[in-house]
Every structure is written in structure tokens, then in C-alpha cells.
Short mmCIF file of C-alpha atoms and ligand atoms in Angstrom, two decimals:
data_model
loop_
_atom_site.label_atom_id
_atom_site.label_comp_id
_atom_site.label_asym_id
_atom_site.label_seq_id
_atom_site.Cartn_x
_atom_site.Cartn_y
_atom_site.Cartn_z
CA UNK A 1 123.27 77.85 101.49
CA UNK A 2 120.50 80.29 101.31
CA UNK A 3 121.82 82.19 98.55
CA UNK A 4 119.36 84.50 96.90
CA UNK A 5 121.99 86.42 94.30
CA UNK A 6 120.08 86.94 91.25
CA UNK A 7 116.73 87.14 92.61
CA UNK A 8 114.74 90.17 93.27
CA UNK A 9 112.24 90.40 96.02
CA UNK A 10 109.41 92.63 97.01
CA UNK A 11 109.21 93.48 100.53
CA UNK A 12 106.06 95.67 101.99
CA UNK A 13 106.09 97.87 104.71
CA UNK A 14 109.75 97.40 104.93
CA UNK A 15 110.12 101.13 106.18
CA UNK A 16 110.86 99.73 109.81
CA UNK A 17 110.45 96.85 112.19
CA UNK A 18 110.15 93.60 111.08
CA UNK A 19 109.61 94.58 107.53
CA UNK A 20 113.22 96.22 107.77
CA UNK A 21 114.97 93.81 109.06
CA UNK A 22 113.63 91.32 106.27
CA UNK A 23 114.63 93.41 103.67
CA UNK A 24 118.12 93.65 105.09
CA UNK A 25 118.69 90.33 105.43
CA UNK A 26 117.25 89.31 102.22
CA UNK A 27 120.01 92.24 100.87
CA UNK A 28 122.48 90.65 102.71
CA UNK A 29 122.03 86.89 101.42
CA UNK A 30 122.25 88.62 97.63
CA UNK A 31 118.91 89.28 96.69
CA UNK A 32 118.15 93.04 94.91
CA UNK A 33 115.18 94.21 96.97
CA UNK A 34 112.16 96.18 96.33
CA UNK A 35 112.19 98.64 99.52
CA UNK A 36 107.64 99.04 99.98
CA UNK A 37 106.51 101.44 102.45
CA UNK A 38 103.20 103.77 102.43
CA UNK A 39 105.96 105.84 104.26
CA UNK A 40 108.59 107.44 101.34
CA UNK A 41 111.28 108.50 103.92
CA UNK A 42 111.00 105.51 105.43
CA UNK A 43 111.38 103.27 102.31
CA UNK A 44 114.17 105.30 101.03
CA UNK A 45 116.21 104.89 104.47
CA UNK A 46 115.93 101.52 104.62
CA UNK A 47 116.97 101.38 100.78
CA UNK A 48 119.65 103.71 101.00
CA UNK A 49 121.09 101.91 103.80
CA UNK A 50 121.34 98.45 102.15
CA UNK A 51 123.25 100.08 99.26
CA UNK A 52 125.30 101.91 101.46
CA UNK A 53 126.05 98.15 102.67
CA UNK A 54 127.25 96.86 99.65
CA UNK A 55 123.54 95.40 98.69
CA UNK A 56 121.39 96.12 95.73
CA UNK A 57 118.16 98.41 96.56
CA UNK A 58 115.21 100.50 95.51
CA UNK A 59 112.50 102.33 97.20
CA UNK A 60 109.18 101.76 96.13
CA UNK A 61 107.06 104.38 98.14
CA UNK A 62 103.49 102.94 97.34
CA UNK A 63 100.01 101.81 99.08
CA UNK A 64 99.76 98.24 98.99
CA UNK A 65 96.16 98.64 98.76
CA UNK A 66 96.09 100.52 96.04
CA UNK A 67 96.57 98.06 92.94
CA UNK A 68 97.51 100.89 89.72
CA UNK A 69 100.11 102.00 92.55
CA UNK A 70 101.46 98.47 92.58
CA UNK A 71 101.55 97.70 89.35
CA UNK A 72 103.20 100.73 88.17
CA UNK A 73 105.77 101.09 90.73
CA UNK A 74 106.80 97.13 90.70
CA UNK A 75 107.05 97.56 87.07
CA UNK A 76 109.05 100.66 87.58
CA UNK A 77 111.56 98.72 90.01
CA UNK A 78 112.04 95.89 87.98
CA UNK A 79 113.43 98.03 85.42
CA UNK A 80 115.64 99.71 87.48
CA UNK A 81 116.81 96.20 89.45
CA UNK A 82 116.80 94.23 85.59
CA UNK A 83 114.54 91.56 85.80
CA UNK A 84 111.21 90.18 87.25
CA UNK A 85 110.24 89.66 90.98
CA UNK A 86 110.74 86.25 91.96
CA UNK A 87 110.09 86.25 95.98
CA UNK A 88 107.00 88.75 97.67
CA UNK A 89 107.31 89.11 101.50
CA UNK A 90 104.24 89.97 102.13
CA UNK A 91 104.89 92.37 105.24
CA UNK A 92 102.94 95.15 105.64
CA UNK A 93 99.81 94.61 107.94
CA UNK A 94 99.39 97.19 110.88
CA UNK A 95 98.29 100.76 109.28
CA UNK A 96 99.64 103.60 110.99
CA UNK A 97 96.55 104.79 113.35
CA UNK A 98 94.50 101.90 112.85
CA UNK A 99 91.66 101.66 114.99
CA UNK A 100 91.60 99.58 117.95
CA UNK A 101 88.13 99.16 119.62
CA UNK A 102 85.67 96.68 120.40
CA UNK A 103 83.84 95.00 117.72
CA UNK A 104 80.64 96.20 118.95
CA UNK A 105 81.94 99.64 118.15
CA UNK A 106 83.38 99.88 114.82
CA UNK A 107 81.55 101.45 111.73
CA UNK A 108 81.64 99.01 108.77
CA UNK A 109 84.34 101.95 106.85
CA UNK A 110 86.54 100.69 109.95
CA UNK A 111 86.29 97.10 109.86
CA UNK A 112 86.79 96.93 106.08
CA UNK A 113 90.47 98.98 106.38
CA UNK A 114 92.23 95.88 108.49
CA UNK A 115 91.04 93.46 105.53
CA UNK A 116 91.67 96.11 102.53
CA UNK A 117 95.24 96.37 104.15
CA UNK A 118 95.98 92.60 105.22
CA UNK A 119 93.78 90.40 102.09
CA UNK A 120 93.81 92.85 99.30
CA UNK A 121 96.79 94.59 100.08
CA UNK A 122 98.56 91.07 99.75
CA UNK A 123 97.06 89.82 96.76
CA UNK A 124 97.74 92.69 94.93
CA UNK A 125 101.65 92.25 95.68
CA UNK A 126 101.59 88.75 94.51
CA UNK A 127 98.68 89.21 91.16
CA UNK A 128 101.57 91.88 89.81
CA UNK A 129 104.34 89.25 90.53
CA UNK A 130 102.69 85.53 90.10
CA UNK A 131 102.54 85.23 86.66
CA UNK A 132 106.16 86.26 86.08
CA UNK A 133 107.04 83.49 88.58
CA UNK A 134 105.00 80.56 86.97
CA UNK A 135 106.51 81.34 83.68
CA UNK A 136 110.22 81.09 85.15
CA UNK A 137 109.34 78.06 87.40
CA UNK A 138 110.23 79.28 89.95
CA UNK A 139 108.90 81.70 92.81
CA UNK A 140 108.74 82.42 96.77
CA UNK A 141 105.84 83.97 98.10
CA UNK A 142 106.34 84.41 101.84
CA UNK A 143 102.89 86.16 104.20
CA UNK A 144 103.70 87.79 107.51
CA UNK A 145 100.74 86.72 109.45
CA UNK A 146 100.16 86.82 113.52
CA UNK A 147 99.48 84.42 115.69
CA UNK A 148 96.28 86.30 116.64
CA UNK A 149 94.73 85.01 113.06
CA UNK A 150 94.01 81.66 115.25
CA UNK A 151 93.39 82.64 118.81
CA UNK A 152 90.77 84.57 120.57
CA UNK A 153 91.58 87.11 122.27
CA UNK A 154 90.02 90.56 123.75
CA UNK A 155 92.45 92.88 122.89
CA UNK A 156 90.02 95.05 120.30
CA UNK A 157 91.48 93.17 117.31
CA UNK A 158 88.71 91.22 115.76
CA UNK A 159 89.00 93.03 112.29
CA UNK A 160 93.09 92.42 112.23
CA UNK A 161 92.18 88.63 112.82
CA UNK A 162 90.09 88.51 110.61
CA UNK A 163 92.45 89.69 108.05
CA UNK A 164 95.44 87.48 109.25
CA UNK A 165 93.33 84.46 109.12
CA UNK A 166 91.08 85.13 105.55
CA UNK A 167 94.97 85.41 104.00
CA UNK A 168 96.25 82.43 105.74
CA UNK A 169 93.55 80.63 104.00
CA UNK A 170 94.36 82.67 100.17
CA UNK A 171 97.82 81.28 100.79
CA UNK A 172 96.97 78.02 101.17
CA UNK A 173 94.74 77.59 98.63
CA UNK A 174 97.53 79.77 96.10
CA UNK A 175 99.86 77.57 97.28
CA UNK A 176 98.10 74.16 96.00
CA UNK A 177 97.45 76.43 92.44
CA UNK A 178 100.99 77.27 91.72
CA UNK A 179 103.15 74.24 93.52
CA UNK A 180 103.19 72.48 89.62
CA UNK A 181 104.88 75.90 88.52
CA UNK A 182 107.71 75.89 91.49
CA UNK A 183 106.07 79.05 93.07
CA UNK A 184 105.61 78.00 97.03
CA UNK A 185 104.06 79.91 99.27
CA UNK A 186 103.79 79.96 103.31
CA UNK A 187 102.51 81.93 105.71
CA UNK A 188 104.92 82.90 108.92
CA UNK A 189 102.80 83.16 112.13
CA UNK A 190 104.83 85.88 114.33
CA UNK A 191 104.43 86.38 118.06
CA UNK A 192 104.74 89.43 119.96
CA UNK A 193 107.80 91.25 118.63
CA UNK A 194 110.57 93.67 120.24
CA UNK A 195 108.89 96.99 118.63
CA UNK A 196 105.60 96.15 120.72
CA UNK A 197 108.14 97.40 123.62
CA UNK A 198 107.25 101.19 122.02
CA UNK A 199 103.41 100.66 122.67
CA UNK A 200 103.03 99.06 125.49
CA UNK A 201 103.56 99.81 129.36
CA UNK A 202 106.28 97.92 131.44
CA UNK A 203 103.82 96.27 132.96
CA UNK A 204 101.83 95.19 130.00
CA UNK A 205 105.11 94.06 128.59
CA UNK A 206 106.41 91.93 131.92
CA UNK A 207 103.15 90.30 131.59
CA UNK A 208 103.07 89.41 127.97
CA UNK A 209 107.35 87.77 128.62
CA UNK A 210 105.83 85.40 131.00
CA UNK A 211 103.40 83.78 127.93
CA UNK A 212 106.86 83.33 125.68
CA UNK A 213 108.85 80.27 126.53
CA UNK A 214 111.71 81.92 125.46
CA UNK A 215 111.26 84.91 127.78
CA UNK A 216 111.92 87.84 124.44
CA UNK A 217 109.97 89.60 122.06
CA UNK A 218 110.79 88.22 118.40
CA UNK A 219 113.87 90.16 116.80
CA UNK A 220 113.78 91.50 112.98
CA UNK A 221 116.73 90.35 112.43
CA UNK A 222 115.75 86.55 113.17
CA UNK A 223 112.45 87.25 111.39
CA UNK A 224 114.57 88.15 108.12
CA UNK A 225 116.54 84.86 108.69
CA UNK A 226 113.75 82.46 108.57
CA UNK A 227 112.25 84.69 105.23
CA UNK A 228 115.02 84.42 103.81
CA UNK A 229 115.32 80.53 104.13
CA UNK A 230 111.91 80.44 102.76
CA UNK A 231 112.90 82.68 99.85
CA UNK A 232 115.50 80.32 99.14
CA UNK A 233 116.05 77.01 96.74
CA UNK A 234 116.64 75.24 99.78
CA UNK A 235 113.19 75.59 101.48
CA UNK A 236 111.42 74.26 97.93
CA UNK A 237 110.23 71.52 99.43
CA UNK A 238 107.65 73.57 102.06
CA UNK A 239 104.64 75.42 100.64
CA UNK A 240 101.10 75.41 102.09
CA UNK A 241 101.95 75.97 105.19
CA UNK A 242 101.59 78.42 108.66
CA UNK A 243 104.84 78.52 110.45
CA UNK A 244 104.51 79.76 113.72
CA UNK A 245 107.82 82.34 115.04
CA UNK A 246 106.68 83.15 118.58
CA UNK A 247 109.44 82.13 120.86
CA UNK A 248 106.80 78.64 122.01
CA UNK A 249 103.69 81.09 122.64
CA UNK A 250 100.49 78.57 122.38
CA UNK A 251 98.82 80.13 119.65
CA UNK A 252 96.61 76.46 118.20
N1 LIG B 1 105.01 93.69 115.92
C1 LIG B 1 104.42 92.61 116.37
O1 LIG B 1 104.46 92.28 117.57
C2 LIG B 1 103.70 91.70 115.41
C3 LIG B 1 103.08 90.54 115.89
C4 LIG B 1 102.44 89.70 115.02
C5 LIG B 1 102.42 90.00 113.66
N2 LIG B 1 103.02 91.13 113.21
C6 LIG B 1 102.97 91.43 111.78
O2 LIG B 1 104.27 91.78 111.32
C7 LIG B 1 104.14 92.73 110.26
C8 LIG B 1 105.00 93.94 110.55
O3 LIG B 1 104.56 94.53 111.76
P1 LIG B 1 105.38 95.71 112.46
O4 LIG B 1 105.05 95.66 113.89
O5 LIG B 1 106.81 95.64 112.03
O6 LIG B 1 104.68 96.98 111.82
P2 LIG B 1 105.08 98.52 111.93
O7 LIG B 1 103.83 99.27 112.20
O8 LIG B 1 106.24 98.75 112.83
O9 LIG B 1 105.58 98.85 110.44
C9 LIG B 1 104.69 98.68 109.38
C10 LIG B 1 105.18 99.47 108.17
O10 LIG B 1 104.21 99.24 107.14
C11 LIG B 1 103.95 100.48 106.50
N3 LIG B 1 102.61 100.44 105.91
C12 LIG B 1 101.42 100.58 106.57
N4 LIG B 1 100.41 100.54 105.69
C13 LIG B 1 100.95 100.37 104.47
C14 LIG B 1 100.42 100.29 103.16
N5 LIG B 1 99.09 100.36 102.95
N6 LIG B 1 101.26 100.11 102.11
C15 LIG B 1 102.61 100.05 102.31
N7 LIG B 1 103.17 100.13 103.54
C16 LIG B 1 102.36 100.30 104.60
C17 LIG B 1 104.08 101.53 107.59
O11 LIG B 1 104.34 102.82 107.03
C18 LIG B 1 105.23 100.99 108.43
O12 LIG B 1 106.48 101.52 108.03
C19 LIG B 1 102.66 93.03 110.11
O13 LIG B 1 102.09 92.24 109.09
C20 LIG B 1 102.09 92.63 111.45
O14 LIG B 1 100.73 92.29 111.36
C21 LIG B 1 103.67 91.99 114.05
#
């Protein structure tokens, strides 16, 4: 079950964290994976490591924001991997340095870089992948969202919402377009996750383990797992939909 040999997915900002362990674990169900990160020696780490592993790997050192960047360098790694992309994770979402301030104080050049990255950095992964899918009939489009795209919360991240929550609602509607063709696509709602440990202080972080039922930060590893279900035949029957993966957090 979950088998992905033979496809070949496109994973952004897989250079660490979550986006990492996704890519390894789509790699390690079969799947020949793109390696995205803004980062180069990040994406060809995580690449070189998967083949190193036995997998099949390139990097793809690119801004997801940046559509002629996209285009050319997916085209360039489906030549090199043999065949079309048929599964986008949809990962990359915090920019290194981003600005984190009160709504009241951001220029409108800041607010706009949260949605450039998170609603137009998506759709340009999945424009230079979508009609490749819909001819095949088949295709997995999976969004790394946050729970914080339907909560309120005053933590200085009313731009990043806003990006979470305007692509929740592109995948939805994407989802209803391209169901007839056998392209699904969900969005996966993550909660706090173990490299938050990095940025945060102890206390910060004991307080945040007593909102998660489960008592533990969210694990790449287990993120890959559940994108990798959704990137397989078996999950063909779910599209349209936000998953939440945030250990029981109350995000609705
Ligand atoms: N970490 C959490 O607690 C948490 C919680 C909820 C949602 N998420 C979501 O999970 C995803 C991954 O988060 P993370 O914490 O692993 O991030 P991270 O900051 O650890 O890693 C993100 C990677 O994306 C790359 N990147 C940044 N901008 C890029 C661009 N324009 N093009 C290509 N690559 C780019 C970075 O170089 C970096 O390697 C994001 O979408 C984030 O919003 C994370």
C-alpha cells in the first residue's frame, strides 16, 4: 500500500524540516523527487542524501515565487528524473527572515511577501505541473497549510494567515476543477512542529505542550507519512479537503 514507484513529485522548501522529511519519505515509498529549496546547499543535501539511500533524487535550487524559475527548473528535472510531475507538495511557506510584527506596523512591501510566498508561490508549482496531470488522469496535489489560516491569534502573524487561508480556499476550489481529470487536491493543516523548539524559549515551548492533546510538537517524519498517503492511489477518494495534523490542538 502506498506505493508511489513511478511517480515523480515536487516538493518545496524541502531543504529542512518538515519539507525534508516529506521528501524522504515520499523517496522512501518509491517516488523520484524533485528536491525545491530557495536554499541550494540545502536542496542538494537533502537530495544527495536520498540517493545515497537507495532513492531517486534531484535538487532543484529555485524561488517558488519566481514563476520563469519554476518553469525552467521543473522542466529541467523532469528530464533528468524521465517523465512528468504527477504529485506537488506544496511545502514551502515561512521565508527565511520574514517579518513578524503587528499588523498595524507593516509597510504594504511587507504584507504582500507572506502572500507572494504562500498563494503565488503555490500556484506557480502546480500551473507548471496541472496540465501534465489532467492529461494522464491522474495527479496529487498536496498544500502544507497551518492551523493559524483559521484561528485568531496575536502572535504578529496576520499576513502568514492570510496566506494559509486565501490558498486553502485556491485548493478547494482547484480541487472541484480537476476531480473529473483524477487530479485531487487537499490541504494538510499542521500544528506546532518539533523545529519551533529552535525559536522559541523553554518556557514559550512548555506552554504551547499544554494546548496539544498529545503533549509533542508534530514530527517530519509523520508529516511525510500522511503526504505520502495523500500522494498515493489509495487516498483517491479524498480531495477538497483541510486535514488538520496538530496532535488534537482546537484550531475550528
Ligand atoms: N514549523 C511549524 O511549527 C509549522 C506550523 C504550521 C505550519 N507550518 C508550515 O510547514 C511548512 C514548513 O515549515 P518549516 O517550519 O519546516 O519551515 P522552515 O523554515 O524550517 O523551512 C522552510 C524551507 O523553505 C525554504 N524556502 C523559503 N522560501 C522559499 C522560496 N521562496 N522558494 C523555495 N524555498 C523556500 C527555506 O530555505 C527553508 O529551507 C510551511 O509551509 C509552514 O508554513 C509549519
Amino acid at each position: 500500500m502506498f506505493d508511489l514507484s513511478g511517480r515523480i513529485a515536487l516538493v518545496t522548501g524541502a531543504g529542512q524540516s518538515v519539507g525534508e522529511g516529506i521528501a524522504k519519505v515520499l523517496a522512501q515509498q518509491g517516488a523520484a523527487v524533485i528536491v525545491n529549496d530557495l536554499r541550494g546547499d540545502r536542496a542538494r543535501k537533502v537530495a544527495a542524501g536520498i540517493v545515497g539511500s537507495g532513492g531517486r533524487a534531484v535538487a532543484a535550487p529555485f524561488d517558488v515565487t519566481d514563476y520563469d524559475a519554476t518553469l525552467s527548473h521543473v522542466r529541467a528535472a523532469e528530464t533528468a528524473l524521465g517523465g512528468p510531475v504527477d504529485v506537488v507538495v506544496n511545502n514551502a511557506g515561512v521565508a527565511e527572515g520574514r517579518v513578524i510584527k503587528p499588523f498595524r506596523e507593516l509597510s504594504p512591501t511587507e504584507w504582500r511577501a507572506p502572500i507572494d510566498l504562500n498563494v503565488f508561490g503555490a500556484m506557480n508549482c502546480i500551473k507548471v505541473a496541472i496540465d501534465g496531470m489532467c492529461e494522464a488522469g491522474w495527479g496529487r496535489i498536496v498544500q502544507i497549510s497551518s492551523g493559524s489560516a483559521r484561528t485568531g491569534q496575536n502572535i504578529n502573524q496576520t499576513m502568514y494567515a492570510t496566506g494559509k487561508s486565501g490558498i486553502e480556499g485556491f485548493i478547494r476550489h482547484l480541487a472541484a476543477e480537476t476531480g473529473q481529470f483524477g487530479v485531487t487536491a487537499n490541504n494538510v493543516a499542521l500544528g506546532h512542529q518539533e523545529n519551533l523548539r529552535d525559536k522559541m524559549s523553554p518556557e514559550m515551548i512548555q506552554q504551547i505542550l499544554t494546548t496539544i492533546p498529545i503533549g509533542r510538537f508534530g514530527d517530519p517524519f509523520e508529516v511525510g507519512a500522511f503526504c505520502a498517503y495523500l500522494a498515493s492511489d489509495e487516498a483517491g477518494g479524498i480531495t477538497g479537503q483541510t486535514l488538520d495534523f496538530n496532535g488534537g490542538s482546537q484550531t475550528r
